[in-house]
mmCIF file with all atom_site columns, N, CA and C in Angstrom:
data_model
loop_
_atom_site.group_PDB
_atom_site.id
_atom_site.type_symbol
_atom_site.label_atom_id
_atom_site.label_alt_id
_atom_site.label_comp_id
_atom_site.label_asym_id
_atom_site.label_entity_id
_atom_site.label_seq_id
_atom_site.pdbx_PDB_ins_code
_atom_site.Cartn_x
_atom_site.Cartn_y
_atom_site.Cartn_z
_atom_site.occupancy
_atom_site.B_iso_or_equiv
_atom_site.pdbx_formal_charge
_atom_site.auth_seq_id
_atom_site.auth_comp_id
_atom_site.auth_asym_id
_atom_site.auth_atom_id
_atom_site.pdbx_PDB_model_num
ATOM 1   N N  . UNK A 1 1  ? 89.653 180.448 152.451 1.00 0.00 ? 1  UNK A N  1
ATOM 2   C CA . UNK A 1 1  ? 89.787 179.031 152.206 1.00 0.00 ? 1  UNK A CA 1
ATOM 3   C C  . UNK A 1 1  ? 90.575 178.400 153.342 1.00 0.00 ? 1  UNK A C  1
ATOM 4   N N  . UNK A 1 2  ? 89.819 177.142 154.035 1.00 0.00 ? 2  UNK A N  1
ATOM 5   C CA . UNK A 1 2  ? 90.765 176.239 154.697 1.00 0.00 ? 2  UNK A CA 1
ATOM 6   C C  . UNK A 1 2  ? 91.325 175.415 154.106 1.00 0.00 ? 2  UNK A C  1
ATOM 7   N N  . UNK A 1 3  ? 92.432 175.260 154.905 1.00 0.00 ? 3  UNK A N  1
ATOM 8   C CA . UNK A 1 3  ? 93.862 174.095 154.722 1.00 0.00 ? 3  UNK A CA 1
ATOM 9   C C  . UNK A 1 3  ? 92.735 172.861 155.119 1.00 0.00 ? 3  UNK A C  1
ATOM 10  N N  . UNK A 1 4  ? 92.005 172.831 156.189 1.00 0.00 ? 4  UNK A N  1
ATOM 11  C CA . UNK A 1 4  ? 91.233 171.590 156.286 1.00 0.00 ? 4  UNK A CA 1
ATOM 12  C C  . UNK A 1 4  ? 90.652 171.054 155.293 1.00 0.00 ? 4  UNK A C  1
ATOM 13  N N  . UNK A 1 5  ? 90.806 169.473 155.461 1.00 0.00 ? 5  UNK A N  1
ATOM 14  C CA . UNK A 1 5  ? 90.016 168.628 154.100 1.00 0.00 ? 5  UNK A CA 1
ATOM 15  C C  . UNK A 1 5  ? 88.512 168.496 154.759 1.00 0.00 ? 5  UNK A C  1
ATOM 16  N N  . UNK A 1 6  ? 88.082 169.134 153.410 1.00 0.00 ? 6  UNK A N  1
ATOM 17  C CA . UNK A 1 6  ? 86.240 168.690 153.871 1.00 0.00 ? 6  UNK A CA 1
ATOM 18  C C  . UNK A 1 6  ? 85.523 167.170 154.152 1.00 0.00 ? 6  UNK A C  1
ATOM 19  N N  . UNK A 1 7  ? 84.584 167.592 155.264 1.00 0.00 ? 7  UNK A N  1
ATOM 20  C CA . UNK A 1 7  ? 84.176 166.385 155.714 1.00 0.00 ? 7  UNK A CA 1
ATOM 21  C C  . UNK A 1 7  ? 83.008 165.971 154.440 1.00 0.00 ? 7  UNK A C  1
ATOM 22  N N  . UNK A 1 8  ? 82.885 165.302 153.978 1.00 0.00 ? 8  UNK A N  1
ATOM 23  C CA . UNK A 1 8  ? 81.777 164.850 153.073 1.00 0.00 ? 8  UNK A CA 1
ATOM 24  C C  . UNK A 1 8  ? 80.160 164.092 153.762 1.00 0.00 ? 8  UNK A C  1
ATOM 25  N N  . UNK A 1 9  ? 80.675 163.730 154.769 1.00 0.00 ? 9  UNK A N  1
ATOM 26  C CA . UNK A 1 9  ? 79.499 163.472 155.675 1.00 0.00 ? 9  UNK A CA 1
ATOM 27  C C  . UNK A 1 9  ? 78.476 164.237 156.407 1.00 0.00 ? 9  UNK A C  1
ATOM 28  N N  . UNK A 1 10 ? 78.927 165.527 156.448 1.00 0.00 ? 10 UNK A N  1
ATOM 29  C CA . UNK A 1 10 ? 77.744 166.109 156.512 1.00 0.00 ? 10 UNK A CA 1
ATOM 30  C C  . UNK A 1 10 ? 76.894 167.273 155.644 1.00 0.00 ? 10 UNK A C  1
ATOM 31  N N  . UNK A 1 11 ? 77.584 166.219 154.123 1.00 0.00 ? 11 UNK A N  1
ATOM 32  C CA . UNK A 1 11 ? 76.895 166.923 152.648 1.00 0.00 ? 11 UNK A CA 1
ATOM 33  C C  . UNK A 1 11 ? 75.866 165.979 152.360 1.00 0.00 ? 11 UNK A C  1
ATOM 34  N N  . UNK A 1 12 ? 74.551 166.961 151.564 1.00 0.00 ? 12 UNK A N  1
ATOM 35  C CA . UNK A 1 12 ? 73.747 165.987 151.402 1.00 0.00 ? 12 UNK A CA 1
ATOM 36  C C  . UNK A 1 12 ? 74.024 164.715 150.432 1.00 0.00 ? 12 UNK A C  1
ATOM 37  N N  . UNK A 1 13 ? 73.514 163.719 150.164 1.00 0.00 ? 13 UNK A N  1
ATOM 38  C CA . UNK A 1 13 ? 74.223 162.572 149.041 1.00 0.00 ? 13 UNK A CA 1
ATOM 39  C C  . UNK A 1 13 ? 73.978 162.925 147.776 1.00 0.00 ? 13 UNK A C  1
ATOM 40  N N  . UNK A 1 14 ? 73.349 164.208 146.748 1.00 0.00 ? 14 UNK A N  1
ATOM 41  C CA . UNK A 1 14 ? 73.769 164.785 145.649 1.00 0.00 ? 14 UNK A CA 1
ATOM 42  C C  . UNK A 1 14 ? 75.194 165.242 145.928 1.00 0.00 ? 14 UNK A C  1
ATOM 43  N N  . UNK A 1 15 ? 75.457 166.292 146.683 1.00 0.00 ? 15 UNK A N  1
ATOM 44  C CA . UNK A 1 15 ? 76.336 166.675 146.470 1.00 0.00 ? 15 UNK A CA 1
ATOM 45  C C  . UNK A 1 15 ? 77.883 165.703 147.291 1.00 0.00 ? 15 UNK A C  1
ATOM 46  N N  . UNK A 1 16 ? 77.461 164.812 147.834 1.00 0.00 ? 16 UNK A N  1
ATOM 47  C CA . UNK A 1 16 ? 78.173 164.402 148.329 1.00 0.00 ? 16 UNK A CA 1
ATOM 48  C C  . UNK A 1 16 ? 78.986 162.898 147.037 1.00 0.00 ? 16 UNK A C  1
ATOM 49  N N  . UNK A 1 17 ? 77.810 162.164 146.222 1.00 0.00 ? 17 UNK A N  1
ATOM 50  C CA . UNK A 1 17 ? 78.008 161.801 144.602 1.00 0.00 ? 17 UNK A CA 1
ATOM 51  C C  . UNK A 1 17 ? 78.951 162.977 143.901 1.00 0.00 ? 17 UNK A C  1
ATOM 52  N N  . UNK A 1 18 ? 78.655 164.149 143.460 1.00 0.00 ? 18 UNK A N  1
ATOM 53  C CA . UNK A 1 18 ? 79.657 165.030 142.856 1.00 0.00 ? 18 UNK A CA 1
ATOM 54  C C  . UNK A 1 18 ? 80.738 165.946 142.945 1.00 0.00 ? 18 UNK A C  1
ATOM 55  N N  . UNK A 1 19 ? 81.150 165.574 144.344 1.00 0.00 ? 19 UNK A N  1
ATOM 56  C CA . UNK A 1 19 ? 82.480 165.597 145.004 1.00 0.00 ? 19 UNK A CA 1
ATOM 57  C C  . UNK A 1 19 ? 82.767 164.482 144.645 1.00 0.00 ? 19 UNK A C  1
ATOM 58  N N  . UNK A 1 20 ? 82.444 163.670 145.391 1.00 0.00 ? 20 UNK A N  1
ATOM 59  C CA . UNK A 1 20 ? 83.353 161.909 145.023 1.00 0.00 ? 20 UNK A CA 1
ATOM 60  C C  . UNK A 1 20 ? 83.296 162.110 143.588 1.00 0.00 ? 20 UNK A C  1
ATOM 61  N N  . UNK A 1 21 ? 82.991 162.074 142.413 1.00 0.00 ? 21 UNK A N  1
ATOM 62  C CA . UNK A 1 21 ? 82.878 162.341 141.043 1.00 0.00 ? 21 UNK A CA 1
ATOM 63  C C  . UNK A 1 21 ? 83.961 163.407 140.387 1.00 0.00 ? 21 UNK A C  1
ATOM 64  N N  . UNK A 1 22 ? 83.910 164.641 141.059 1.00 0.00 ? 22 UNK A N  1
ATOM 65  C CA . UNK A 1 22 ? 84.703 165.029 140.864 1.00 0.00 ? 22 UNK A CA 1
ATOM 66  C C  . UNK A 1 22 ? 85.828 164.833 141.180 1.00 0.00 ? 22 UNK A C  1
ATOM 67  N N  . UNK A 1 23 ? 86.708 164.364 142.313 1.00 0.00 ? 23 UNK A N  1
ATOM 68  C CA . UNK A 1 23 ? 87.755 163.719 143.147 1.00 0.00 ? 23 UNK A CA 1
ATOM 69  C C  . UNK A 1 23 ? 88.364 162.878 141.975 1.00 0.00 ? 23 UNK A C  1
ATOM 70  N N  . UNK A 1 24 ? 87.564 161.680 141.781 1.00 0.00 ? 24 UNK A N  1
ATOM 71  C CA . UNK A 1 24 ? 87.940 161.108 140.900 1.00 0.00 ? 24 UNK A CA 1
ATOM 72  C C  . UNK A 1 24 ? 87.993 161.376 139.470 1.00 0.00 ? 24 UNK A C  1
ATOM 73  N N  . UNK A 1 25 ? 87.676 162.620 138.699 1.00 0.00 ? 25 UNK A N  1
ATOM 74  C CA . UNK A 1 25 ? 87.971 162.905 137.567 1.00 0.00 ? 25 UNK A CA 1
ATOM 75  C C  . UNK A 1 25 ? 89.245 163.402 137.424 1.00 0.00 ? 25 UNK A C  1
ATOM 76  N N  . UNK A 1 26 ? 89.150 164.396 139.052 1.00 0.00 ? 26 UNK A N  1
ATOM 77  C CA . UNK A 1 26 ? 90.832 165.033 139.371 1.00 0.00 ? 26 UNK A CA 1
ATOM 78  C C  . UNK A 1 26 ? 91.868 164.107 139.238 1.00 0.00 ? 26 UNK A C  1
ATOM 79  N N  . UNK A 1 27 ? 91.683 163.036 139.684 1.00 0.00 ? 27 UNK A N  1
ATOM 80  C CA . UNK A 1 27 ? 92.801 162.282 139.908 1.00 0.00 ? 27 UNK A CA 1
ATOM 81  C C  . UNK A 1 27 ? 93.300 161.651 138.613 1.00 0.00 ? 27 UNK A C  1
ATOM 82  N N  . UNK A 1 28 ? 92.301 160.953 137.719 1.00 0.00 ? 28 UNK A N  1
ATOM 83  C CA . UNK A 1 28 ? 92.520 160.229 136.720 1.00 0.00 ? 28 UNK A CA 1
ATOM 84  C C  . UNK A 1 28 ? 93.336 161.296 135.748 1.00 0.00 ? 28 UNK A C  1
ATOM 85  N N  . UNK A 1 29 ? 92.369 162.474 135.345 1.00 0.00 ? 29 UNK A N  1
ATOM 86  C CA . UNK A 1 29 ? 92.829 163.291 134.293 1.00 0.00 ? 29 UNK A CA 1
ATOM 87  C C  . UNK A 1 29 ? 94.315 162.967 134.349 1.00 0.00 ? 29 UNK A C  1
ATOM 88  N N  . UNK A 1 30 ? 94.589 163.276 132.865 1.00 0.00 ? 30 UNK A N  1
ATOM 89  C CA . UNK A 1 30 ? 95.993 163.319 133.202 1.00 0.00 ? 30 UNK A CA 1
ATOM 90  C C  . UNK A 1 30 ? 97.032 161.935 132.680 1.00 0.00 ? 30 UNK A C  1
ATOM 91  N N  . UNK A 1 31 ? 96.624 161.395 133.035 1.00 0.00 ? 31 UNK A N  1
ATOM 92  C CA . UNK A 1 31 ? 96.984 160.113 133.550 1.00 0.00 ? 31 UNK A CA 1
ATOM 93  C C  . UNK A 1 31 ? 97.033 159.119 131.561 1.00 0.00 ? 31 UNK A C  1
ATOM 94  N N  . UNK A 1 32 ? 97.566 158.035 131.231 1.00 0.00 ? 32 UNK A N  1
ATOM 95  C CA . UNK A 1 32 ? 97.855 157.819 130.379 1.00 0.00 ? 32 UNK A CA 1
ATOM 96  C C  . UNK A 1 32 ? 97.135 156.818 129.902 1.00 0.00 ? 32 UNK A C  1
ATOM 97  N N  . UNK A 1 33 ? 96.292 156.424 129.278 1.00 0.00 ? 33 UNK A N  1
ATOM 98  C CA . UNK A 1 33 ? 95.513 154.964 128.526 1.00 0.00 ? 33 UNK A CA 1
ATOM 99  C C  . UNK A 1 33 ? 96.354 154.443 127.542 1.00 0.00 ? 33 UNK A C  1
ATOM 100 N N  . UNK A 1 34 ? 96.251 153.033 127.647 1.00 0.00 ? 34 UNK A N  1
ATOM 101 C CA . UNK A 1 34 ? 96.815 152.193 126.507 1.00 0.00 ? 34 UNK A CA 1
ATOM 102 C C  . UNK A 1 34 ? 95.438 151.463 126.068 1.00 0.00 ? 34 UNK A C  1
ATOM 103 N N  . UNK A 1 35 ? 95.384 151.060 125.198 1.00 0.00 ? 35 UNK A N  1
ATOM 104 C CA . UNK A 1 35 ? 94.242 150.050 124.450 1.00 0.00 ? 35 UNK A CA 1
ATOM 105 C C  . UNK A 1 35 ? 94.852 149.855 122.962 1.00 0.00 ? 35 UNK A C  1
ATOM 106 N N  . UNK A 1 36 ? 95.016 148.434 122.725 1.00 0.00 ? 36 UNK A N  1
ATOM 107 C CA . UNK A 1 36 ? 95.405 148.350 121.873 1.00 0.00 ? 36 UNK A CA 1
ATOM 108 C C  . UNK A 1 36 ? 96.274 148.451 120.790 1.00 0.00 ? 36 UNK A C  1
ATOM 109 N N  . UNK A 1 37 ? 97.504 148.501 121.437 1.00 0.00 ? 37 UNK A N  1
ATOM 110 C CA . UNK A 1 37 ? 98.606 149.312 121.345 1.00 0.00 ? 37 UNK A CA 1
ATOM 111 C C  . UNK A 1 37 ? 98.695 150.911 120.761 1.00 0.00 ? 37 UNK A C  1
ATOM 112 N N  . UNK A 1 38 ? 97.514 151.370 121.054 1.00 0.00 ? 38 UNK A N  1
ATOM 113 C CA . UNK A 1 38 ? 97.593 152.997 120.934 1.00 0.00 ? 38 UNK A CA 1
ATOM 114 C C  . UNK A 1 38 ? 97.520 153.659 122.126 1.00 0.00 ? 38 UNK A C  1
ATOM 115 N N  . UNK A 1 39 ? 98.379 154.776 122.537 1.00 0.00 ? 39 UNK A N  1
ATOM 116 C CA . UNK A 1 39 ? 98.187 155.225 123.948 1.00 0.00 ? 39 UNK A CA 1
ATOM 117 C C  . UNK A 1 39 ? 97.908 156.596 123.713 1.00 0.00 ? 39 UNK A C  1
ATOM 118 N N  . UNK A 1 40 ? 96.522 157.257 124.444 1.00 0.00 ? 40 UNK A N  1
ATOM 119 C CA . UNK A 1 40 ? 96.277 158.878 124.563 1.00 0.00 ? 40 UNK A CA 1
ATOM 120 C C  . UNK A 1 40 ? 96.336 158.890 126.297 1.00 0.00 ? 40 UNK A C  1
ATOM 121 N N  . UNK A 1 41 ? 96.049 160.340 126.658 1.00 0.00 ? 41 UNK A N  1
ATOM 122 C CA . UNK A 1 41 ? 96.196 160.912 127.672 1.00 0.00 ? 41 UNK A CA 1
ATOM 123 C C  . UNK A 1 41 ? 94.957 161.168 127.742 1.00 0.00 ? 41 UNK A C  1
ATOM 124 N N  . UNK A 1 42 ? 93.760 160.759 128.927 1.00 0.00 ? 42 UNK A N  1
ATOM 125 C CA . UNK A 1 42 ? 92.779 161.041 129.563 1.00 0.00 ? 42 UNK A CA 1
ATOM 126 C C  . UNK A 1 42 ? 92.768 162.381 130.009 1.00 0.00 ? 42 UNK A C  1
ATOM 127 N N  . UNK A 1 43 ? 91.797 162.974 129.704 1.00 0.00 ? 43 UNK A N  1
ATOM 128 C CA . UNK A 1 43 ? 91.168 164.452 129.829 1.00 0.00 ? 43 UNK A CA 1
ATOM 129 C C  . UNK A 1 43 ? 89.998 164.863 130.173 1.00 0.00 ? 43 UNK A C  1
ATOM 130 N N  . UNK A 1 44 ? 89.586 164.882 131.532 1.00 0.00 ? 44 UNK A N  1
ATOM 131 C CA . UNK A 1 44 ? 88.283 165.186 132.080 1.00 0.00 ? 44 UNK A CA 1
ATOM 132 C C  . UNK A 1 44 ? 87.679 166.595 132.407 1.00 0.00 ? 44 UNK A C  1
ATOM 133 N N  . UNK A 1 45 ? 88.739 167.663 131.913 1.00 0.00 ? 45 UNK A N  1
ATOM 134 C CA . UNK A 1 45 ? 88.556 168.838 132.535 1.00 0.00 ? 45 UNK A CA 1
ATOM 135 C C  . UNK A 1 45 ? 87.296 169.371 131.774 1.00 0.00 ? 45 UNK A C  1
ATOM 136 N N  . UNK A 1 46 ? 86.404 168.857 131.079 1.00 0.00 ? 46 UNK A N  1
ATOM 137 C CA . UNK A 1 46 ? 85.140 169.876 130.508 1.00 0.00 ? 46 UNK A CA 1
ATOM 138 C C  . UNK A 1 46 ? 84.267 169.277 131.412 1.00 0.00 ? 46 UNK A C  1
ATOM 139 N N  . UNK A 1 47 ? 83.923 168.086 132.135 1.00 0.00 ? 47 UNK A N  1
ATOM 140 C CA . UNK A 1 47 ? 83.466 167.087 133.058 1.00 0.00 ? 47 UNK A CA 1
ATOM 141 C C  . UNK A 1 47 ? 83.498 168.059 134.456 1.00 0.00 ? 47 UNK A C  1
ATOM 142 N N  . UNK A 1 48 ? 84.893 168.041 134.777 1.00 0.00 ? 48 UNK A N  1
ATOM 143 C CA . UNK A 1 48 ? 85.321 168.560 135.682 1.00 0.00 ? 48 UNK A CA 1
ATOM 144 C C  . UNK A 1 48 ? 84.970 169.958 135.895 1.00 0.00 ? 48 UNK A C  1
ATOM 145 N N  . UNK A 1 49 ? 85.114 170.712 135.228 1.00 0.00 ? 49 UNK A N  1
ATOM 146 C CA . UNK A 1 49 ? 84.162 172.087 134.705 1.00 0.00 ? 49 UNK A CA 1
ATOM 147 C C  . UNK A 1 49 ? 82.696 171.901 135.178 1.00 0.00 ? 49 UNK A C  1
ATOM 148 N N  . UNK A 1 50 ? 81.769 171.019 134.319 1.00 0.00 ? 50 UNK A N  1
ATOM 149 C CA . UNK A 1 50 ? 80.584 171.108 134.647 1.00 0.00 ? 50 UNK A CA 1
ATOM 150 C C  . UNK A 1 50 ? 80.567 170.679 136.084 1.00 0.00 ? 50 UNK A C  1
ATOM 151 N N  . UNK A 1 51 ? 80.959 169.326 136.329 1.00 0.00 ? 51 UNK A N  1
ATOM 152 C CA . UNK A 1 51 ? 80.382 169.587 138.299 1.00 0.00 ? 51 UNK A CA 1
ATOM 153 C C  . UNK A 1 51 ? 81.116 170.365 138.984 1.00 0.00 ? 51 UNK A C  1
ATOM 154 N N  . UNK A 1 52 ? 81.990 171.615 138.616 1.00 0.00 ? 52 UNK A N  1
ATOM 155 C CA . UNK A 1 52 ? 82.473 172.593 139.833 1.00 0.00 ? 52 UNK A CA 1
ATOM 156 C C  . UNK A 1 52 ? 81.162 173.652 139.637 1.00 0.00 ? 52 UNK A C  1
ATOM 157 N N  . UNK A 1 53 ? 80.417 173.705 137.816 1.00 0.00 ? 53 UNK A N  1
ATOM 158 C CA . UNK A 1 53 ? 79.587 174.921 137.703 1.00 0.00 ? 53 UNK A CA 1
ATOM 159 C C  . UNK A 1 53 ? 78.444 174.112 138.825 1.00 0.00 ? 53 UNK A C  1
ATOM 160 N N  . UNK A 1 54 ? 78.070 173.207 138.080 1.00 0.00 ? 54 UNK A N  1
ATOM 161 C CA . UNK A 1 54 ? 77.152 172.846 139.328 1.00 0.00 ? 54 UNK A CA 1
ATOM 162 C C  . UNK A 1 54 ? 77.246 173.257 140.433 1.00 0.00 ? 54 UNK A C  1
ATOM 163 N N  . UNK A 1 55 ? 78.295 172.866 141.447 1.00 0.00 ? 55 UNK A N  1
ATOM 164 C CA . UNK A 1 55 ? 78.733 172.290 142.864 1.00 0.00 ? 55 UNK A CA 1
ATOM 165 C C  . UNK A 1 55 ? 78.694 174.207 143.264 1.00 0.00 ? 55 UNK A C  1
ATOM 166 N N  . UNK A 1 56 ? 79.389 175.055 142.567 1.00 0.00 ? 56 UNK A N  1
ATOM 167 C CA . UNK A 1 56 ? 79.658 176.261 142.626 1.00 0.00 ? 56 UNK A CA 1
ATOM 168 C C  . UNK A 1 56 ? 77.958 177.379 142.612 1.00 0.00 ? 56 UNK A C  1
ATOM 169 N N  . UNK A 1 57 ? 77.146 177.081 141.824 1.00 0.00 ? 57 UNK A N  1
ATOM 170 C CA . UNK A 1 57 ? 75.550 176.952 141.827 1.00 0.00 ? 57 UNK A CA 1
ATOM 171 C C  . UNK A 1 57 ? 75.286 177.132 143.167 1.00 0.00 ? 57 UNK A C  1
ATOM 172 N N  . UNK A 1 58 ? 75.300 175.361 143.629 1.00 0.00 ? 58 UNK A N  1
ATOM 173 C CA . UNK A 1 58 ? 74.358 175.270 144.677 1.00 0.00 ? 58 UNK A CA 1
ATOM 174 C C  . UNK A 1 58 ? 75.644 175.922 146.381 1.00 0.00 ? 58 UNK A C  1
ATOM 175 N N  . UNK A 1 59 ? 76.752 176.739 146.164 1.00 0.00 ? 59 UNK A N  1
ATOM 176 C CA . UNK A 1 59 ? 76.936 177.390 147.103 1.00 0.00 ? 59 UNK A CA 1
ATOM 177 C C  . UNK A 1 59 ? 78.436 176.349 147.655 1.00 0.00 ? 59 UNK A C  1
ATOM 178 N N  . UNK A 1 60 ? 78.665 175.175 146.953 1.00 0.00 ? 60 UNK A N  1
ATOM 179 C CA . UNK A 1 60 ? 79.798 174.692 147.377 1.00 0.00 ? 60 UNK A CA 1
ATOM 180 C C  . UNK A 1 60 ? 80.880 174.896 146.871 1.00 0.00 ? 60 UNK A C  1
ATOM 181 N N  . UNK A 1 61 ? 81.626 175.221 148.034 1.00 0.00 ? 61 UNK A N  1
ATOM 182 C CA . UNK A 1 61 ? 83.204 175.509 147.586 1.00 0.00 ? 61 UNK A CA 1
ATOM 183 C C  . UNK A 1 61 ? 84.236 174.279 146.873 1.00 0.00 ? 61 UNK A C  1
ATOM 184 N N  . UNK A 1 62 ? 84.501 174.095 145.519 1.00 0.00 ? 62 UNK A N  1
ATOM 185 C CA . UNK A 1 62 ? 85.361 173.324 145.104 1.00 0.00 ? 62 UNK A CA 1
ATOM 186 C C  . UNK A 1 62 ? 86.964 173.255 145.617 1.00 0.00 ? 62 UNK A C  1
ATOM 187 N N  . UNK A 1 63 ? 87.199 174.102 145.870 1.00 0.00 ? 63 UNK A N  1
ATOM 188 C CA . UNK A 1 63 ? 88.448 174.828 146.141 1.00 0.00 ? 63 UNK A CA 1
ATOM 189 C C  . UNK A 1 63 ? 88.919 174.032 147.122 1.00 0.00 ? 63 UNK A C  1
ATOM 190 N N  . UNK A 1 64 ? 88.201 173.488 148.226 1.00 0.00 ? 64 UNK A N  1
ATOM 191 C CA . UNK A 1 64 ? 88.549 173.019 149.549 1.00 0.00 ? 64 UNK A CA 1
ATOM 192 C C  . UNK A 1 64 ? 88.858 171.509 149.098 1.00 0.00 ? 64 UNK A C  1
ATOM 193 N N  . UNK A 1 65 ? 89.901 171.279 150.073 1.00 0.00 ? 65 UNK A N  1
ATOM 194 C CA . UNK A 1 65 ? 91.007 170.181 149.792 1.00 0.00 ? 65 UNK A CA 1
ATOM 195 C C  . UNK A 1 65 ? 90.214 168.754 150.306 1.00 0.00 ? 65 UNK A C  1
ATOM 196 N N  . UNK A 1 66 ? 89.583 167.730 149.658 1.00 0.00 ? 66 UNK A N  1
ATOM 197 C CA . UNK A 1 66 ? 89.027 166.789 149.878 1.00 0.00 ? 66 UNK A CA 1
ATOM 198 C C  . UNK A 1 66 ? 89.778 165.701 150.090 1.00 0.00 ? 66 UNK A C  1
ATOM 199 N N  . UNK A 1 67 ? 89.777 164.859 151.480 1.00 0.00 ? 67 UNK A N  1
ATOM 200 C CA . UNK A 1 67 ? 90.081 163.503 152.337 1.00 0.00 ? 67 UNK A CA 1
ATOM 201 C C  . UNK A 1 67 ? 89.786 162.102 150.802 1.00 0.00 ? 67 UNK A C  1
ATOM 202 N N  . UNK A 1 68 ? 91.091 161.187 150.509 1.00 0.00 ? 68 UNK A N  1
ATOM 203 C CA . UNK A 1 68 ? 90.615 159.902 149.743 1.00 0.00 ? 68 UNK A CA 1
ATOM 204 C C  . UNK A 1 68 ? 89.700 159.825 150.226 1.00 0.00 ? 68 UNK A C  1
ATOM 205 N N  . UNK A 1 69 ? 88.793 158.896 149.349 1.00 0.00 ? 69 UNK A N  1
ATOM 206 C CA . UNK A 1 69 ? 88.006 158.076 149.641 1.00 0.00 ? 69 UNK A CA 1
ATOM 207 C C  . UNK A 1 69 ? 87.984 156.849 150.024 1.00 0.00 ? 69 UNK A C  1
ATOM 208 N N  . UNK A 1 70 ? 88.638 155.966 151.354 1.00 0.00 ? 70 UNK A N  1
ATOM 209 C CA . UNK A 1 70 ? 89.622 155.039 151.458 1.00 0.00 ? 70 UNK A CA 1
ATOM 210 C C  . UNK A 1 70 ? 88.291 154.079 151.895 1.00 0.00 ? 70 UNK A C  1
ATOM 211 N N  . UNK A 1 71 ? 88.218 152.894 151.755 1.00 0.00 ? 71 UNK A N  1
ATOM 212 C CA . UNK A 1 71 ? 87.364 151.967 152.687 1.00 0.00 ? 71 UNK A CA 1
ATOM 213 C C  . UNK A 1 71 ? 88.055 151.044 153.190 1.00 0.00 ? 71 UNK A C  1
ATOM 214 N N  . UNK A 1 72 ? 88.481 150.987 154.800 1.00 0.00 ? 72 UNK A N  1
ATOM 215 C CA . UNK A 1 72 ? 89.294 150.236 155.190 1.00 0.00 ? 72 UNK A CA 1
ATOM 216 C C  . UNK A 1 72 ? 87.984 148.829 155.534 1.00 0.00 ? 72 UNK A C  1
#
């Protein structure tokens, strides 16, 4: 495994959708919802599960440390 963050640009745009997808499930999980004055804790890891089985399938390494997704 590299310390380098993967380039996403030269993944095709399936897999390049379920990285960004996953990225962002990573990040949110976790994280706290209010609605209505009831608050739970967001939990994406069965989500997160399925696109690593996927991503892991078609030969991509999840493991490797992925760059924000910033749009300046």
């Amino acid at each position: 495994m590299s310390d380098e963050p993967a380039d996403l640009s030269d993944q095709p745009p399936l897999v390049r959708a379920l990285l960004l997808a996953r990225y962002t499930l990573v990040i949110h999980s976790g994280m706290r919802a209010v609605s209505e004055g009831e608050t739970w804790k967001l939990d994406f890891s069965k989500q997160i599960a399925e696109i690593d089985a996927a991503l892991q399938g078609a030969g991509i390494d999840t493991t490797k440390p992925m760059l924000a997704p910033v749009r300046w």
